[in-house]
Short mmCIF file of C-alpha atoms and ligand atoms in Angstrom, two decimals:
data_model
loop_
_atom_site.label_atom_id
_atom_site.label_comp_id
_atom_site.label_asym_id
_atom_site.label_seq_id
_atom_site.Cartn_x
_atom_site.Cartn_y
_atom_site.Cartn_z
CA VAL A 1210 -11.51 30.83 7.39
CA GLY A 1211 -12.24 34.30 8.81
CA SER A 1212 -13.70 34.75 12.28
CA LEU A 1213 -15.16 31.62 13.81
CA PRO A 1214 -18.78 31.71 14.94
CA ALA A 1215 -20.03 31.13 18.47
CA TYR A 1216 -19.13 27.48 18.54
CA THR A 1217 -15.85 26.14 17.21
CA PRO A 1218 -15.14 22.89 15.44
CA GLY A 1219 -13.94 19.75 17.04
CA ARG A 1220 -12.77 19.34 20.56
CA PRO A 1221 -13.48 21.33 22.73
CA GLY A 1222 -16.43 23.14 21.22
CA ALA A 1223 -20.14 23.57 21.65
CA THR A 1224 -23.20 21.66 20.63
CA PRO A 1225 -24.97 23.07 17.55
CA PRO A 1226 -27.99 25.04 18.87
CA PRO A 1227 -31.57 23.76 18.35
CA THR A 1228 -32.08 26.04 15.34
CA ALA A 1229 -29.10 24.47 13.57
CA LEU A 1230 -30.28 20.96 14.47
CA GLY A 1231 -33.73 21.85 13.15
CA GLU A 1232 -32.11 22.92 9.90
CA LEU A 1233 -30.24 19.59 9.70
CA THR A 1234 -33.47 17.66 10.22
CA GLY A 1235 -34.96 19.62 7.30
CA GLN A 1236 -32.12 18.49 5.00
CA LEU A 1237 -33.15 14.82 5.09
CA SER A 1238 -36.37 12.81 5.28
CA PRO A 1239 -38.14 12.10 8.57
CA GLY A 1240 -36.29 9.55 10.68
CA GLN A 1241 -32.94 10.16 9.04
CA VAL A 1242 -31.75 12.64 11.67
CA LEU A 1243 -31.75 11.61 15.31
CA VAL A 1244 -31.10 14.02 18.19
CA PRO A 1245 -31.24 13.67 21.97
CA PRO A 1246 -33.35 12.73 23.90
CA GLU A 1247 -33.75 9.98 21.31
CA ASP A 1248 -31.70 6.92 22.21
CA LEU A 1249 -28.38 7.30 20.39
CA ALA A 1250 -26.48 4.67 22.44
CA ARG A 1251 -25.92 2.39 19.46
CA TYR A 1252 -23.98 5.14 17.65
CA GLU A 1253 -22.14 6.29 20.77
CA THR A 1254 -20.78 2.95 22.03
CA ASP A 1255 -17.98 0.97 20.40
CA VAL A 1256 -17.34 -2.80 20.30
CA LEU A 1257 -15.32 -2.64 23.50
CA GLY A 1258 -18.16 -0.85 25.33
CA ARG A 1259 -16.45 2.54 25.42
CA ARG A 1260 -18.93 5.35 25.14
CA GLY A 1261 -18.95 8.86 23.72
CA SER A 1262 -21.82 11.29 23.49
CA ALA A 1263 -23.46 12.35 20.22
CA ALA A 1264 -25.07 15.76 19.64
CA TRP A 1265 -26.81 14.40 16.53
CA VAL A 1266 -26.85 11.42 14.18
CA ALA A 1267 -27.51 11.91 10.44
CA ARG A 1268 -28.21 8.92 8.21
CA PRO A 1269 -28.00 10.04 4.57
CA ARG A 1270 -28.95 7.57 1.84
CA ASP A 1271 -26.71 8.63 -1.03
CA THR A 1272 -23.97 11.01 -2.14
CA ALA A 1273 -26.34 13.96 -2.60
CA GLU A 1274 -27.63 13.57 0.96
CA VAL A 1275 -24.10 13.13 2.34
CA ARG A 1276 -23.23 16.44 0.68
CA ARG A 1277 -26.20 18.16 2.31
CA VAL A 1278 -25.09 16.97 5.76
CA VAL A 1279 -21.50 18.00 5.10
CA GLN A 1280 -22.51 21.45 3.83
CA TRP A 1281 -24.71 21.92 6.89
CA ALA A 1282 -21.79 20.88 9.14
CA TYR A 1283 -19.49 23.33 7.40
CA ARG A 1284 -22.00 26.20 7.71
CA HIS A 1285 -22.43 25.54 11.42
CA ARG A 1286 -18.86 24.49 12.19
CA ALA A 1287 -20.27 21.23 13.53
CA SER A 1288 -17.66 18.54 14.12
CA PHE A 1289 -18.57 14.92 13.34
CA VAL A 1290 -17.29 11.39 12.85
CA VAL A 1291 -18.20 9.03 10.00
CA GLN A 1292 -19.48 5.68 11.16
CA GLY A 1293 -20.04 2.45 9.25
CA ALA A 1294 -20.90 -0.76 11.09
CA ASN A 1295 -19.08 0.51 14.20
CA THR A 1296 -16.91 -2.58 14.60
CA GLY A 1297 -13.60 -0.67 14.75
CA PRO A 1298 -11.73 -0.99 18.06
CA VAL A 1299 -9.67 2.25 18.14
CA ARG A 1300 -12.57 4.62 19.02
CA ALA A 1301 -12.28 6.33 15.61
CA GLY A 1302 -15.91 5.87 14.58
CA ILE A 1303 -17.69 7.07 17.74
CA PRO A 1304 -18.01 10.66 18.96
CA ASP A 1305 -15.85 11.85 21.83
CA ALA A 1306 -17.28 12.44 25.31
CA SER A 1307 -17.73 16.22 24.92
CA GLY A 1308 -21.31 15.91 23.64
CA HIS A 1309 -20.52 18.37 20.83
CA GLN A 1310 -19.76 15.94 18.02
CA GLY A 1311 -22.24 14.41 15.63
CA VAL A 1312 -22.24 11.11 13.76
CA LEU A 1313 -22.69 10.71 10.02
CA SER A 1314 -23.77 7.09 9.78
CA THR A 1315 -23.59 5.39 6.39
CA GLU A 1316 -26.01 2.63 7.40
CA LEU A 1317 -28.60 3.76 4.82
CA CYS A 1318 -26.06 4.34 2.00
CA ARG A 1319 -26.76 1.00 0.36
CA GLY A 1320 -28.18 1.94 -3.05
CA THR A 1321 -25.49 0.66 -5.44
CA LEU A 1322 -24.05 -2.83 -5.90
CA VAL A 1323 -23.05 -3.37 -9.52
CA ILE A 1324 -20.93 -6.39 -10.41
CA ASP A 1325 -18.86 -6.50 -13.59
CA ALA A 1326 -17.94 -10.18 -13.89
CA VAL A 1327 -15.81 -9.60 -16.98
CA ASP A 1328 -13.71 -6.91 -15.31
CA ARG A 1329 -13.85 -8.77 -11.98
CA THR A 1330 -14.88 -5.52 -10.25
CA VAL A 1331 -17.75 -4.35 -8.12
CA THR A 1332 -19.02 -0.80 -7.63
CA VAL A 1333 -20.55 -0.56 -4.21
CA SER A 1334 -22.10 2.03 -1.88
CA ALA A 1335 -20.11 2.72 1.28
CA GLY A 1336 -22.82 1.46 3.64
CA ILE A 1337 -23.13 -2.02 2.15
CA ASP A 1338 -21.72 -4.66 4.47
CA LEU A 1339 -19.14 -7.29 3.58
CA ALA A 1340 -21.49 -10.28 4.00
CA THR A 1341 -24.11 -8.78 1.66
CA LEU A 1342 -21.42 -7.95 -0.89
CA ASN A 1343 -19.93 -11.44 -0.78
CA GLU A 1344 -23.35 -13.06 -1.04
CA ALA A 1345 -24.01 -11.12 -4.25
CA LEU A 1346 -20.52 -11.83 -5.59
CA ALA A 1347 -20.83 -15.57 -4.90
CA GLU A 1348 -23.56 -15.81 -7.56
CA HIS A 1349 -20.83 -14.87 -10.08
CA HIS A 1350 -18.30 -17.18 -8.45
CA LEU A 1351 -16.45 -14.13 -7.11
CA THR A 1352 -15.44 -12.89 -3.66
CA LEU A 1353 -13.84 -9.97 -1.87
CA PRO A 1354 -11.28 -12.09 0.00
CA ILE A 1355 -10.91 -9.92 3.10
CA ASP A 1356 -11.83 -12.29 5.87
CA LEU A 1357 -12.61 -11.32 9.45
CA GLY A 1358 -14.81 -12.22 12.40
CA ALA A 1359 -16.95 -9.07 12.06
CA ASN A 1360 -19.28 -7.78 9.34
CA PRO A 1361 -18.04 -4.26 8.54
CA THR A 1362 -19.22 -1.81 5.87
CA ILE A 1363 -17.19 -1.18 2.74
CA GLY A 1364 -16.70 2.48 3.78
CA GLY A 1365 -15.38 1.39 7.19
CA MET A 1366 -13.06 -1.12 5.55
CA VAL A 1367 -11.65 1.60 3.32
CA GLY A 1368 -11.36 3.95 6.32
CA ALA A 1369 -9.42 1.40 8.38
CA ASN A 1370 -7.69 -0.39 5.48
CA THR A 1371 -8.86 -3.68 6.93
CA GLY A 1372 -6.45 -6.61 6.80
CA GLY A 1373 -7.94 -9.86 8.06
CA ALA A 1374 -7.02 -13.51 8.08
CA ARG A 1375 -6.19 -14.03 4.41
CA LEU A 1376 -3.92 -11.02 3.96
CA ILE A 1377 -0.94 -13.34 3.51
CA ARG A 1378 -2.39 -14.28 0.11
CA HIS A 1379 -4.84 -11.54 -0.85
CA GLY A 1380 -3.49 -8.39 0.77
CA ASP A 1381 -5.44 -5.65 2.51
CA VAL A 1382 -8.28 -3.41 1.32
CA ARG A 1383 -5.77 -1.03 -0.25
CA ARG A 1384 -4.78 -3.72 -2.72
CA HIS A 1385 -8.40 -4.14 -3.84
CA VAL A 1386 -9.44 -0.49 -4.17
CA LEU A 1387 -9.53 0.52 -7.83
CA GLY A 1388 -11.66 3.60 -7.34
CA LEU A 1389 -13.42 5.76 -4.77
CA GLU A 1390 -15.95 8.53 -4.60
CA VAL A 1391 -15.22 10.84 -1.67
CA VAL A 1392 -17.06 13.88 -0.30
CA LEU A 1393 -14.66 16.39 1.23
CA PRO A 1394 -15.69 18.33 4.35
CA ASP A 1395 -15.05 21.69 2.69
CA GLU A 1396 -17.46 24.55 2.00
CA ALA A 1397 -18.68 23.10 -1.32
CA ALA A 1398 -18.72 19.49 -0.04
CA THR A 1399 -16.56 18.75 -3.07
CA VAL A 1400 -17.08 15.31 -4.59
CA LEU A 1401 -13.82 13.69 -5.72
CA PRO A 1402 -14.75 11.37 -8.58
CA LEU A 1403 -11.93 8.85 -8.25
CA GLN A 1404 -14.04 5.88 -9.25
CA ARG A 1405 -12.90 5.06 -12.77
CA GLY A 1406 -11.93 1.61 -11.55
CA LEU A 1407 -8.99 0.98 -13.86
CA ARG A 1408 -6.31 -1.51 -12.99
CA LYS A 1409 -3.71 0.67 -14.71
CA ASP A 1410 -3.82 4.45 -14.41
CA ASN A 1411 -0.64 6.48 -14.14
CA ARG A 1412 -2.01 10.01 -14.35
CA GLY A 1413 0.15 11.25 -11.52
CA PRO A 1414 0.03 10.14 -7.86
CA ASP A 1415 -2.72 7.77 -6.83
CA VAL A 1416 -4.84 10.25 -4.88
CA LYS A 1417 -7.55 7.76 -3.90
CA GLN A 1418 -5.02 5.84 -1.79
CA LEU A 1419 -4.71 8.90 0.47
CA PHE A 1420 -8.18 8.08 1.78
CA VAL A 1421 -7.54 4.37 2.34
CA GLY A 1422 -6.57 3.92 5.97
CA SER A 1423 -7.17 7.59 6.78
CA SER A 1424 -9.57 6.52 9.57
CA GLY A 1425 -12.34 8.89 8.59
CA THR A 1426 -10.21 12.02 9.01
CA LEU A 1427 -10.01 13.33 5.41
CA GLY A 1428 -13.35 12.74 3.69
CA VAL A 1429 -16.53 10.69 3.57
CA VAL A 1430 -16.19 7.70 1.24
CA THR A 1431 -19.55 7.26 -0.52
CA MET A 1432 -18.68 4.69 -3.18
CA ALA A 1433 -15.89 2.23 -3.94
CA VAL A 1434 -14.85 0.24 -6.98
CA LEU A 1435 -13.15 -2.94 -5.82
CA SER A 1436 -11.17 -5.58 -7.59
CA VAL A 1437 -12.54 -8.98 -6.58
CA ASP A 1438 -11.19 -12.52 -6.85
CA LEU A 1439 -12.46 -15.91 -7.96
CA LEU A 1440 -14.01 -17.99 -5.19
CA PRO A 1441 -11.75 -20.79 -3.99
CA ARG A 1442 -12.85 -24.19 -5.29
CA GLN A 1443 -10.77 -26.40 -3.02
CA SER A 1444 -9.20 -25.92 0.37
CA ALA A 1445 -7.74 -27.74 3.35
CA VAL A 1446 -7.41 -26.44 6.89
CA ALA A 1447 -5.49 -27.81 9.84
CA LEU A 1448 -4.75 -26.76 13.38
CA VAL A 1449 -1.04 -27.28 13.99
CA GLU A 1450 0.85 -27.20 17.27
CA PRO A 1451 4.42 -26.02 16.73
CA VAL A 1452 7.10 -27.39 19.02
CA THR A 1453 7.89 -23.86 20.25
CA ASP A 1454 6.71 -20.43 19.17
CA SER A 1455 9.92 -19.93 17.16
CA ALA A 1456 9.06 -23.06 15.14
CA MET A 1457 6.12 -21.05 13.73
CA VAL A 1458 8.48 -19.30 11.36
CA GLU A 1459 10.14 -22.55 10.24
CA LEU A 1460 6.74 -24.06 9.48
CA LEU A 1461 5.62 -21.00 7.54
CA THR A 1462 8.76 -21.05 5.42
CA LEU A 1463 8.33 -24.76 4.71
CA LEU A 1464 4.67 -24.30 3.74
CA GLU A 1465 5.47 -21.46 1.38
CA HIS A 1466 8.32 -23.35 -0.25
CA ARG A 1467 6.10 -26.38 -0.84
CA HIS A 1468 2.76 -24.70 -1.66
CA GLY A 1469 3.57 -21.14 -2.81
CA GLU A 1470 0.53 -18.95 -3.24
CA GLN A 1471 -1.80 -21.72 -2.13
CA VAL A 1472 -0.98 -20.74 1.47
CA THR A 1473 -3.99 -18.51 2.17
CA ALA A 1474 -3.94 -18.30 5.98
CA PHE A 1475 -1.42 -18.75 8.76
CA GLU A 1476 -3.11 -17.66 11.98
CA MET A 1477 -2.04 -18.05 15.61
CA LEU A 1478 -4.02 -18.62 18.82
CA SER A 1479 -2.16 -18.74 22.12
CA ARG A 1480 -3.30 -20.91 25.02
CA GLY A 1481 -4.87 -17.87 26.70
CA ALA A 1482 -6.95 -17.19 23.59
CA LEU A 1483 -7.99 -20.85 23.37
CA GLU A 1484 -9.01 -20.89 27.03
CA ALA A 1485 -11.13 -17.77 26.50
CA ILE A 1486 -12.76 -19.43 23.48
CA ALA A 1487 -13.45 -22.57 25.54
CA ARG A 1488 -15.17 -20.43 28.20
CA HIS A 1489 -17.30 -18.36 25.83
CA ARG A 1490 -17.85 -20.59 22.80
CA THR A 1491 -21.33 -21.18 21.47
CA PRO A 1492 -22.50 -24.82 21.01
CA ASP A 1493 -21.91 -24.69 17.24
CA VAL A 1494 -18.17 -24.06 17.74
CA ARG A 1495 -16.50 -27.48 17.99
CA TRP A 1496 -13.68 -27.92 20.53
CA PRO A 1497 -11.01 -30.28 19.15
CA PHE A 1498 -8.74 -30.61 22.20
CA GLY A 1499 -10.89 -32.85 24.44
CA SER A 1500 -10.46 -32.31 28.15
CA GLU A 1501 -6.70 -31.70 27.95
CA LEU A 1502 -5.05 -28.35 28.52
CA PRO A 1503 -4.98 -26.65 25.10
CA PRO A 1504 -1.56 -26.31 23.47
CA ASP A 1505 0.66 -23.31 24.26
CA VAL A 1506 0.32 -22.12 20.67
CA ILE A 1507 -1.94 -23.31 17.83
CA LEU A 1508 -1.66 -22.32 14.19
CA LEU A 1509 -4.56 -22.40 11.78
CA VAL A 1510 -3.10 -23.20 8.39
CA GLU A 1511 -5.09 -23.03 5.19
CA LEU A 1512 -4.25 -24.04 1.63
CA SER A 1513 -6.74 -23.04 -1.03
CA SER A 1514 -7.00 -22.48 -4.72
CA SER A 1515 -9.53 -21.20 -7.23
CA ASP A 1516 -8.43 -23.79 -9.79
CA ALA A 1517 -11.19 -26.22 -10.72
CA ALA A 1518 -11.01 -29.23 -8.40
CA GLY A 1519 -8.76 -31.97 -9.67
CA SER A 1520 -7.35 -29.98 -12.55
CA ILE A 1521 -3.73 -29.67 -11.52
CA HIS A 1522 -3.51 -30.35 -7.78
CA ARG A 1523 -3.61 -33.51 -5.81
CA ASP A 1524 -6.17 -33.64 -3.07
CA PHE A 1525 -5.48 -30.65 -0.82
CA VAL A 1526 -5.94 -32.45 2.48
CA ASP A 1527 -3.40 -35.13 1.48
CA SER A 1528 -1.01 -32.48 0.35
CA LEU A 1529 -1.28 -30.48 3.60
CA THR A 1530 -1.03 -33.67 5.68
CA GLU A 1531 2.18 -34.60 3.90
CA THR A 1532 3.76 -31.21 4.53
CA ILE A 1533 2.83 -31.29 8.20
CA GLU A 1534 4.41 -34.75 8.43
CA VAL A 1535 7.60 -33.38 6.86
CA ALA A 1536 7.54 -30.54 9.42
CA ARG A 1537 7.02 -33.04 12.24
CA GLN A 1538 10.02 -35.07 11.10
CA ALA A 1539 12.09 -31.89 10.89
CA GLY A 1540 11.24 -31.20 14.53
CA HIS A 1541 8.98 -28.16 14.01
CA VAL A 1542 5.56 -29.66 14.72
CA ALA A 1543 4.28 -31.52 17.79
CA ASN A 1544 0.70 -32.28 16.81
CA ALA A 1545 -2.02 -31.51 14.26
CA TRP A 1546 -5.82 -31.65 13.99
CA PHE A 1547 -7.83 -31.75 10.76
CA GLY A 1548 -11.51 -31.05 10.27
CA PRO A 1549 -14.08 -29.29 8.11
CA PRO A 1550 -12.70 -25.82 7.29
CA GLN A 1551 -15.80 -23.95 8.59
CA GLN A 1552 -15.49 -25.64 12.00
CA LEU A 1553 -11.83 -24.78 12.44
CA TRP A 1554 -12.36 -21.23 11.18
CA ALA A 1555 -15.26 -20.76 13.62
CA LEU A 1556 -12.80 -21.36 16.44
CA ARG A 1557 -10.41 -18.72 15.07
CA HIS A 1558 -13.13 -16.17 14.37
CA MET A 1559 -14.47 -16.47 17.90
CA ALA A 1560 -11.22 -15.25 19.43
CA ILE A 1561 -11.95 -11.51 19.67
CA ASN A 1562 -15.48 -11.81 21.00
CA ALA A 1563 -14.37 -14.44 23.53
CA ILE A 1564 -11.46 -12.33 24.76
CA MET A 1565 -13.66 -9.25 25.02
CA GLY A 1566 -15.72 -11.17 27.53
CA GLU A 1567 -12.74 -11.70 29.84
CA GLY A 1568 -12.65 -8.36 31.73
CA ALA A 1569 -11.12 -4.86 31.62
CA LEU A 1570 -8.52 -4.86 28.90
CA VAL A 1571 -6.07 -2.93 26.77
CA ALA A 1572 -5.81 -4.27 23.21
CA PHE A 1573 -2.88 -3.77 20.86
CA ASP A 1574 -2.91 -4.23 17.10
CA LEU A 1575 0.79 -4.68 16.36
CA SER A 1576 2.84 -5.87 13.46
CA THR A 1577 6.47 -6.33 12.64
CA THR A 1578 8.53 -8.35 10.20
CA ARG A 1579 7.98 -12.08 10.40
CA SER A 1580 11.57 -12.55 11.52
CA ALA A 1581 11.07 -10.18 14.49
CA LEU A 1582 7.64 -11.49 15.44
CA VAL A 1583 8.68 -14.07 18.02
CA ASP A 1584 10.96 -11.48 19.68
CA LEU A 1585 8.08 -9.01 19.79
CA ARG A 1586 5.81 -11.63 21.30
CA ARG A 1587 8.25 -12.68 24.01
CA GLN A 1588 9.48 -9.19 24.90
CA ALA A 1589 5.96 -7.73 25.02
CA ARG A 1590 4.76 -10.49 27.34
CA ASP A 1591 7.79 -10.02 29.63
CA LEU A 1592 7.26 -6.26 29.66
CA VAL A 1593 3.61 -6.59 30.60
CA ALA A 1594 4.41 -9.11 33.37
CA HIS A 1595 6.96 -6.65 34.76
CA LEU A 1596 4.79 -3.50 34.57
CA ALA A 1597 1.45 -5.03 35.53
CA PRO A 1598 2.13 -8.23 37.50
CA GLY A 1599 -1.53 -9.01 38.26
CA THR A 1600 -2.61 -9.14 34.63
CA ARG A 1601 -3.13 -11.86 32.05
CA CYS A 1602 -1.61 -11.46 28.61
CA ILE A 1603 -3.38 -13.10 25.68
CA ASP A 1604 -2.12 -12.99 22.13
CA PHE A 1605 -3.31 -14.23 18.77
CA GLY A 1606 -3.37 -12.99 15.23
CA HIS A 1607 -2.32 -13.00 11.65
CA VAL A 1608 1.25 -14.12 12.28
CA GLY A 1609 1.77 -15.16 8.65
CA ASP A 1610 1.93 -11.49 7.77
CA GLY A 1611 3.67 -10.30 10.94
CA GLY A 1612 0.47 -9.32 12.77
CA LEU A 1613 0.01 -9.78 16.51
CA HIS A 1614 -3.06 -8.84 18.56
CA LEU A 1615 -1.91 -8.57 22.15
CA VAL A 1616 -4.57 -8.15 24.83
CA VAL A 1617 -3.77 -7.37 28.46
CA ILE A 1618 -6.54 -8.22 30.90
CA TRP A 1619 -6.94 -6.78 34.38
CA PRO A 1620 -8.84 -8.90 36.90
CA ASP A 1621 -11.85 -7.10 38.38
CA ALA A 1622 -10.24 -6.76 41.80
CA GLY A 1623 -8.17 -3.68 42.59
CA LYS A 1624 -8.68 0.05 42.49
CA ALA A 1625 -9.64 1.58 39.15
CA ALA A 1626 -7.12 4.40 39.70
CA ASP A 1627 -4.22 1.93 40.15
CA ARG A 1628 -5.37 0.06 37.09
CA GLU A 1629 -5.38 3.23 35.03
CA VAL A 1630 -1.78 4.03 35.99
CA GLU A 1631 -0.71 0.50 35.01
CA GLN A 1632 -2.69 0.65 31.80
CA ARG A 1633 -0.98 3.88 30.79
CA ALA A 1634 2.48 2.43 31.52
CA VAL A 1635 1.74 -0.79 29.59
CA HIS A 1636 0.25 1.18 26.71
CA ASP A 1637 3.32 3.41 26.27
CA ALA A 1638 5.89 0.64 26.86
CA VAL A 1639 4.38 -1.80 24.35
CA TYR A 1640 4.13 0.89 21.67
CA ASP A 1641 7.74 1.92 22.29
CA LEU A 1642 8.82 -1.73 22.11
CA VAL A 1643 7.13 -2.40 18.77
CA GLU A 1644 8.73 0.74 17.33
CA SER A 1645 12.16 -0.32 18.61
CA LEU A 1646 11.72 -3.64 16.77
CA GLY A 1647 10.92 -1.82 13.53
CA GLY A 1648 7.20 -2.59 13.71
CA THR A 1649 4.01 -0.54 13.86
CA SER A 1650 1.45 0.43 16.49
CA SER A 1651 -1.41 0.07 13.99
CA ALA A 1652 -1.30 -3.04 11.85
CA GLU A 1653 -4.84 -3.11 10.50
CA HIS A 1654 -7.29 -1.21 12.73
CA GLY A 1655 -6.34 2.31 11.63
CA ILE A 1656 -5.77 5.24 13.96
CA GLY A 1657 -8.01 6.70 16.61
CA PRO A 1658 -7.84 8.24 20.09
CA GLU A 1659 -6.62 4.81 21.24
CA ASN A 1660 -3.28 4.93 19.43
CA ILE A 1661 -2.76 8.43 18.01
CA ASP A 1662 -0.33 9.42 20.79
CA ALA A 1663 2.00 6.52 19.93
CA LEU A 1664 1.80 7.40 16.27
CA ARG A 1665 2.65 11.04 17.02
CA ARG A 1666 5.59 10.11 19.27
CA HIS A 1667 7.15 7.95 16.62
CA THR A 1668 6.41 9.91 13.44
CA PRO A 1669 9.27 12.10 12.17
CA GLN A 1670 8.32 15.79 12.11
CA GLY A 1671 8.58 16.09 8.31
CA LEU A 1672 6.15 13.24 7.78
CA TRP A 1673 3.81 14.58 10.45
CA ASN A 1674 3.82 18.00 8.76
CA LEU A 1675 2.85 16.33 5.49
CA GLN A 1676 -0.05 14.54 7.18
CA ARG A 1677 -1.20 17.78 8.79
CA ALA A 1678 -1.02 19.57 5.43
CA CYS A 1679 -3.21 16.87 3.83
CA LYS A 1680 -5.67 17.20 6.69
CA ALA A 1681 -5.78 21.01 6.39
CA MET A 1682 -6.32 20.78 2.63
CA CYS A 1683 -9.16 18.25 2.77
CA ASP A 1684 -10.77 19.49 5.99
CA PRO A 1685 -9.98 23.21 6.36
CA LEU A 1686 -12.14 23.71 9.47
CA ASP A 1687 -11.00 20.49 11.20
CA LEU A 1688 -14.56 19.19 11.36
CA LEU A 1689 -14.08 15.55 10.55
CA GLY A 1690 -13.00 12.64 12.70
CA SER A 1691 -12.01 11.79 16.21
CA LEU A 1692 -8.42 13.01 16.05
CA THR A 1693 -6.67 16.31 16.58
CA PHE A 1694 -3.57 16.66 14.42
CA GLY A 1695 -1.57 18.96 16.71
CA PRO A 1696 1.87 20.36 15.79
C1 FAD B 3193 -14.92 -9.54 16.11
C2 FAD B 3193 -14.08 -8.56 15.31
C3 FAD B 3193 -13.08 -9.05 14.48
C4 FAD B 3193 -12.28 -8.16 13.74
N1 FAD B 3193 -11.29 -8.67 12.95
C5 FAD B 3193 -10.54 -7.84 12.23
C6 FAD B 3193 -9.50 -8.36 11.39
O1 FAD B 3193 -9.25 -9.56 11.35
N2 FAD B 3193 -8.79 -7.49 10.64
C7 FAD B 3193 -9.04 -6.14 10.67
O2 FAD B 3193 -8.36 -5.39 9.96
N3 FAD B 3193 -10.00 -5.62 11.48
C8 FAD B 3193 -10.75 -6.42 12.24
N4 FAD B 3193 -11.73 -5.90 13.04
C9 FAD B 3193 -11.92 -4.44 13.11
C10 FAD B 3193 -13.05 -3.87 12.22
O3 FAD B 3193 -14.02 -4.83 11.92
C11 FAD B 3193 -12.51 -3.25 10.93
O4 FAD B 3193 -11.65 -2.17 11.22
C12 FAD B 3193 -13.64 -2.76 10.00
O5 FAD B 3193 -13.14 -2.54 8.72
C13 FAD B 3193 -14.34 -1.49 10.44
O6 FAD B 3193 -15.46 -1.27 9.57
P1 FAD B 3193 -16.81 -0.62 10.11
O7 FAD B 3193 -17.78 -0.53 9.01
O8 FAD B 3193 -17.27 -1.31 11.34
O9 FAD B 3193 -16.29 0.85 10.44
P2 FAD B 3193 -16.41 1.73 11.75
O10 FAD B 3193 -15.96 0.97 12.95
O11 FAD B 3193 -17.74 2.32 11.80
O12 FAD B 3193 -15.31 2.83 11.38
C14 FAD B 3193 -13.95 2.48 11.26
C15 FAD B 3193 -13.17 3.71 10.74
O13 FAD B 3193 -13.54 3.99 9.39
C16 FAD B 3193 -14.10 5.30 9.30
N5 FAD B 3193 -15.21 5.22 8.34
C17 FAD B 3193 -16.31 4.45 8.40
N6 FAD B 3193 -17.07 4.63 7.30
C18 FAD B 3193 -16.42 5.53 6.53
C19 FAD B 3193 -16.69 6.14 5.28
N7 FAD B 3193 -17.80 5.86 4.57
N8 FAD B 3193 -15.82 7.07 4.80
C20 FAD B 3193 -14.70 7.38 5.48
N9 FAD B 3193 -14.38 6.82 6.67
C21 FAD B 3193 -15.23 5.91 7.19
C22 FAD B 3193 -14.56 5.66 10.70
O14 FAD B 3193 -14.60 7.06 10.89
C23 FAD B 3193 -13.47 4.98 11.52
O15 FAD B 3193 -12.31 5.77 11.51
C24 FAD B 3193 -12.52 -6.76 13.83
C25 FAD B 3193 -13.53 -6.28 14.67
C26 FAD B 3193 -14.31 -7.17 15.41
C27 FAD B 3193 -15.37 -6.60 16.30
#
């Protein structure tokens, strides 16, 4: 690298001087570069209201413009984060609080959306959002079946390797990525043309997968080629109350044995999550539980298929009803509610936004094997009750694939300093617990300042060294992202 100039990359560092910012502004068209005192709050604040401070925001429109920003950043040793729709909850897409970092926002990178209905693939710019993509795909009876309560960009989904509510059937983003175009933060702003989009390609290791789930630390994804699926033609959804939380696993096994790959969702909402939804729900979200206390645990179960209606299956609702009846007779199910799929899904998709409205919180994105999930749930709740007795613990998530979102909420009362001590203790203890049960501290949200310490603590040195070597190769000046990969 040679001798570093007056300001050094990353954290801590210095803000690029006005001359450098003037040069950046000259790289793009008017309005594409924003600098203070313009209002940058939207790019600095994440979904949980945590705030960093941006030295600049650049909004390139295509790969050539991304390269110009990256080359400028390299010349001036200016550290930056890549940001898509900014819906990620681990603080990986917002700048830190130093005021030195910039933001490369992909919100204007929306030029390409090419569907190949024969190949069942789509080539799409990184800044295009999931809803727009799925609207275009629907005209060809296709869909990208990653389903979540937010509307992220494709670049952000690749960065985080988004999972979502139908992972049990369709897998995560990784499973759908057939190709990528990536701009590396090196001197030349090298473009890696990994976008051939083949389903079979064994020319050595699959390099593009290195960038999936790398949380914006290795390169800027500018384009993706995705494998897409046929739209479902028939589905049935039910809310099911298991007799106990351990009966969840019995019900899942029964469903899979009877319906195989038609099981497309198996989601859990605990009573705490349901109560939060009841408090914050909008009038269009129907509440099925009347005035009674909601059940301790509710499962949203979906069967669906892309087969033409009536071709080989009996009516899906009858079929699901019959299985739930079998589960009831076997002693696994206490109660069930049926309704239009969109209405029941609306309840599930409201969970995060409702819980975010409940107060100061620490949110965990955990996963483990299905067989260890109930243990994780019970032990984590006990641990939190022990370490932070005044808190409420709410959990929900994609339990069909071993996922558990655990949210610990602190009531407003009490000193902020005491709360911080408790939050730290809860944070470390829950991450240690999930590791001890063979699980992971990042199921589907990627890594960021929120969880990097847990990842570091539990990653064997050899593996960590490999990750650091990848980082050094792709980003030699350590310019990109919100994380420091220390020794
Ligand atoms: C209500 C709600 C529900 C959610 N539900 C789910 C869920 O069910 N499952 C799930 O997995 N997640 C969920 N999320 C989290 C979030 O929506 C996903 O992680 C999403 O994929 C992030 O995409 P984004 O465009 O918002 O990216 P951002 O938040 O802007 O960024 C996320 C990460 O990707 C990186 N990044 C962004 N663009 C690029 C790019 N072009 N190149 C390289 N790196 C890039 C960023 O640096 C950052 O590390 C939810 C969030 C909300 C608010």
